[in-house]
Short mmCIF file of C-alpha atoms in Angstrom, two decimals:
data_model
loop_
_atom_site.label_atom_id
_atom_site.label_comp_id
_atom_site.label_asym_id
_atom_site.label_seq_id
_atom_site.Cartn_x
_atom_site.Cartn_y
_atom_site.Cartn_z
CA ARG A 1112 0.01 0.42 -0.31
CA LYS A 1113 1.46 3.23 -0.56
CA PRO A 1114 1.72 6.13 2.24
CA THR A 1115 -0.42 8.65 3.15
CA MET A 1116 0.95 12.38 2.29
CA LYS A 1117 0.67 12.60 5.89
CA ALA A 1118 2.77 9.57 6.78
CA SER A 1119 5.58 11.24 3.65
CA ILE A 1120 5.43 14.27 5.85
CA ILE A 1121 6.38 12.69 9.20
CA LEU A 1122 9.08 10.46 7.44
CA LEU A 1123 10.99 13.55 6.17
CA ILE A 1124 10.59 15.20 9.45
CA VAL A 1125 12.23 12.55 11.64
CA LEU A 1126 15.30 12.43 9.05
CA LEU A 1127 15.85 15.84 8.94
CA GLY A 1128 15.69 15.36 12.70
CA LEU A 1129 18.33 12.94 12.48
CA ALA A 1130 20.36 14.08 9.76
CA TYR A 1131 20.13 17.62 12.32
CA GLY A 1132 21.14 15.80 15.68
CA LEU A 1133 23.81 14.04 13.63
CA HIS A 1134 25.37 17.11 12.54
CA ASN A 1135 25.54 19.01 15.84
CA SER A 1136 27.06 15.80 17.43
CA HIS A 1137 30.07 16.77 14.81
CA MET A 1138 29.76 20.27 16.28
CA LYS A 1139 32.57 21.18 18.44
CA ALA A 1140 31.71 23.38 21.43
CA ASP A 1141 33.56 26.96 22.04
CA PRO A 1142 37.38 26.69 23.32
CA PRO A 1143 37.27 27.37 26.96
CA LYS A 1144 38.24 31.30 27.09
CA PRO A 1145 41.43 32.05 27.05
CA THR A 1146 44.07 33.53 30.04
CA TRP A 1147 47.25 35.62 30.55
CA PRO A 1148 50.37 33.99 31.29
CA ASP A 1149 51.88 34.85 34.38
CA GLU A 1150 55.35 34.40 33.41
CA PHE A 1151 56.89 35.00 30.00
CA SER A 1152 58.86 36.47 27.33
CA ALA A 1153 58.03 36.79 23.50
CA SER A 1154 59.39 38.49 20.09
CA MET A 1155 56.91 40.84 18.88
CA GLU A 1156 56.30 43.06 15.72
CA VAL A 1157 54.65 46.11 16.91
CA ARG A 1158 52.84 48.16 13.84
CA ASN A 1159 50.77 51.56 14.90
CA TRP A 1160 48.10 53.46 12.60
CA GLY A 1161 46.78 56.43 13.51
CA SER A 1162 46.24 60.19 12.77
CA HIS A 1163 49.12 61.42 15.80
CA ASP A 1164 52.94 61.29 13.99
CA ARG A 1165 53.96 59.98 17.78
CA ILE A 1166 52.88 57.07 17.60
CA ARG A 1167 55.09 56.02 14.11
CA ASN A 1168 58.03 55.52 16.24
CA ARG A 1169 56.38 53.01 18.45
CA ASP A 1170 57.07 50.36 15.00
CA GLY A 1171 59.49 47.96 15.40
CA TYR A 1172 60.45 44.14 16.73
CA TYR A 1173 60.42 44.40 20.50
CA ARG A 1174 61.28 41.76 23.17
CA TRP A 1175 58.78 41.28 26.16
CA PHE A 1176 59.71 40.04 29.66
CA TYR A 1177 57.13 39.92 32.23
CA SER A 1178 56.71 38.24 35.75
CA LYS A 1179 53.61 38.74 37.79
CA SER A 1180 55.61 37.51 41.15
CA LYS A 1181 58.01 40.21 40.63
CA ASN A 1182 55.35 42.47 39.66
CA MET A 1183 57.79 43.99 36.72
CA ASP A 1184 57.58 44.23 32.62
CA ARG A 1185 60.92 44.55 30.65
CA LEU A 1186 60.54 45.79 26.96
CA ASP A 1187 64.08 45.57 24.86
CA GLY A 1188 64.18 47.26 21.30
CA LEU A 1189 65.83 49.86 18.58
CA VAL A 1190 63.71 53.30 19.17
CA ASP A 1191 64.97 56.70 18.06
CA PHE A 1192 66.65 58.52 20.35
CA GLY A 1193 67.62 62.49 19.90
CA GLY A 1194 67.79 61.21 16.05
CA GLU A 1195 69.47 58.43 16.55
CA LEU A 1196 69.19 54.53 16.64
CA VAL A 1197 69.82 53.13 19.69
CA VAL A 1198 69.47 50.49 21.94
CA SER A 1199 66.74 50.61 24.18
CA ASN A 1200 65.54 48.36 27.65
CA GLN A 1201 62.62 50.31 29.36
CA PHE A 1202 61.63 48.84 32.94
CA PHE A 1203 58.32 48.98 34.17
CA ASP A 1204 58.44 48.45 37.91
CA HIS A 1205 54.98 48.18 39.18
CA ALA A 1206 55.54 47.68 42.84
CA THR A 1207 57.18 50.97 43.07
CA LYS A 1208 55.42 52.65 40.58
CA LYS A 1209 58.20 53.62 38.68
CA HIS A 1210 59.66 53.49 34.79
CA TYR A 1211 63.23 53.35 33.86
CA ALA A 1212 64.54 54.02 30.00
CA VAL A 1213 67.78 53.14 29.54
CA PHE A 1214 69.19 53.95 26.05
CA TYR A 1215 72.75 52.36 25.03
CA GLN A 1216 74.84 53.17 22.03
CA GLN A 1217 78.62 51.78 22.06
CA ASP A 1218 80.32 53.41 24.97
CA LEU A 1219 77.55 55.13 26.51
CA ALA A 1220 74.73 54.38 28.23
CA VAL A 1221 71.89 57.10 29.55
CA CYS A 1222 69.30 56.30 31.84
CA TYR A 1223 66.31 57.77 33.07
CA VAL A 1224 63.73 57.32 35.47
CA ALA A 1225 59.78 58.30 35.74
CA PRO A 1226 56.47 58.11 37.31
CA LEU A 1227 54.58 55.17 35.76
CA ASN A 1228 51.97 56.26 34.22
CA HIS A 1229 51.62 53.52 31.16
CA THR A 1230 51.91 50.16 31.20
CA LEU A 1231 52.11 47.27 28.41
CA PRO A 1232 49.18 45.62 28.51
CA HIS A 1233 47.88 42.24 30.43
CA PRO A 1234 44.45 41.76 28.98
CA ASN A 1235 41.08 40.98 31.15
CA PHE A 1236 39.75 38.24 28.82
CA ASP A 1237 36.18 38.05 31.06
CA ASN A 1238 34.17 39.48 28.67
CA VAL A 1239 35.52 38.22 25.37
CA ARG A 1240 33.48 36.03 22.99
CA TYR A 1241 34.56 33.70 20.58
CA ALA A 1242 34.09 34.46 17.20
CA GLY A 1243 35.53 31.54 15.25
CA LYS A 1244 38.79 30.60 13.53
CA ALA A 1245 41.23 32.12 11.55
CA ILE A 1246 44.28 31.60 9.64
CA LEU A 1247 47.40 33.85 10.84
CA ASP A 1248 50.70 33.21 9.08
CA TYR A 1249 49.40 29.67 7.14
CA GLU A 1250 48.48 28.39 11.12
CA THR A 1251 44.48 28.02 12.53
CA VAL A 1252 44.27 30.32 15.62
CA ASN A 1253 41.21 30.95 17.89
CA HIS A 1254 39.87 34.44 17.11
CA TRP A 1255 38.14 36.51 20.51
CA TYR A 1256 36.16 39.96 20.03
CA ALA A 1257 35.91 42.30 22.98
CA GLN A 1258 34.31 45.58 23.14
CA ASN A 1259 33.27 48.23 26.02
CA ARG A 1260 30.12 49.55 25.96
CA GLU A 1261 30.55 53.14 24.55
CA ARG A 1262 31.81 51.32 21.89
CA THR A 1263 35.19 53.30 21.44
CA HIS A 1264 37.42 50.68 22.29
CA ASP A 1265 37.50 47.39 20.14
CA VAL A 1266 39.86 44.17 20.99
CA ASN A 1267 40.70 40.99 18.59
CA TYR A 1268 42.77 38.42 20.63
CA PHE A 1269 43.71 35.82 18.41
CA ASP A 1270 45.59 32.60 20.65
CA THR A 1271 47.26 29.50 19.07
CA GLU A 1272 44.86 26.24 18.72
CA ASP A 1273 47.77 24.17 20.28
CA GLY A 1274 48.74 25.31 23.57
CA ARG A 1275 46.57 28.51 23.58
CA LEU A 1276 49.32 30.97 23.58
CA PRO A 1277 48.83 34.25 22.42
CA ALA A 1278 49.59 34.92 18.65
CA ARG A 1279 48.15 38.10 18.06
CA VAL A 1280 46.16 41.22 19.70
CA ASP A 1281 44.86 44.24 17.64
CA TRP A 1282 43.20 47.16 20.09
CA HIS A 1283 41.43 49.91 18.31
CA ASN A 1284 40.77 53.78 19.80
CA ALA A 1285 37.49 54.96 18.25
CA GLU A 1286 38.32 58.19 20.41
CA ARG A 1287 41.96 58.96 19.25
CA ARG A 1288 41.54 57.11 15.39
CA GLU A 1289 44.23 54.68 16.37
CA THR A 1290 45.08 51.28 16.35
CA VAL A 1291 48.24 48.77 17.63
CA VAL A 1292 48.71 45.57 16.29
CA ILE A 1293 50.87 43.22 18.30
CA THR A 1294 52.12 40.05 16.53
CA PHE A 1295 54.20 37.50 18.49
CA ARG A 1296 56.92 36.09 16.74
CA GLU A 1297 57.84 33.61 19.54
CA PHE A 1298 56.37 33.01 22.77
CA ASP A 1299 57.60 31.58 26.06
CA GLU A 1300 55.84 30.72 29.19
CA GLY A 1301 57.84 30.00 32.08
CA SER A 1302 59.41 31.76 34.74
CA GLN A 1303 61.89 34.82 34.46
CA GLY A 1304 65.17 35.06 36.37
CA GLU A 1305 65.44 37.73 38.52
CA HIS A 1306 68.67 39.05 36.85
CA ILE A 1307 66.75 40.39 34.23
CA PHE A 1308 64.97 42.78 36.12
CA LYS A 1309 67.78 44.27 37.20
CA ILE A 1310 69.88 47.44 35.77
CA PRO A 1311 73.33 47.50 35.80
CA GLU A 1312 74.10 49.16 39.66
CA ALA A 1313 76.27 51.96 37.81
CA VAL A 1314 73.80 53.11 35.14
CA LEU A 1315 70.73 52.78 38.28
CA GLN A 1316 73.38 55.66 40.28
CA SER A 1317 73.35 57.68 37.12
CA CYS A 1318 69.77 57.93 36.31
CA ASN A 1319 68.45 61.03 35.85
CA GLU A 1320 65.12 62.29 36.91
CA ALA A 1321 62.76 62.46 33.49
#
């Protein structure tokens, strides 16, 4: 006997339901939210776009050291100093609220210390949402996105699938019309030695108030 129209519709609905359930069973849940490492050193490329000429001076390659237990950041790189390209070691002491900047060139070392009024970013991921997958340098990464209530600041964060290490961070400030992009070329999570955050004593004794 031929199936009735009603029976055919019911069968079609059942089959569609099974297909949908099978499809969902193969879908992966969103990965856990990322966490920012407590101790690391990283090589990174920094690029800036914006309406102010001053931010172009921050473009370049840097080595970043961070220790939560020591409450310190350090940033090494080549910077413009008085019209010359010099090696810079910057120390961000969060305990004493001081920022030390040491500039080296051949047999010259110049040190300045100032109140700590800015710091390197330590992202908070409480409010990020998963935006899916992306491709960074031919590798698949996780994409996370956050925006403040006023919609003036946007953050796009990317971490690796293997190891969940930071891969790239994009910050956009709509009020200042600036964007900063940090791409991590190497990221080593682990304890940082005490010596990394120490300025040579001779240099420290000759440090100038900025």
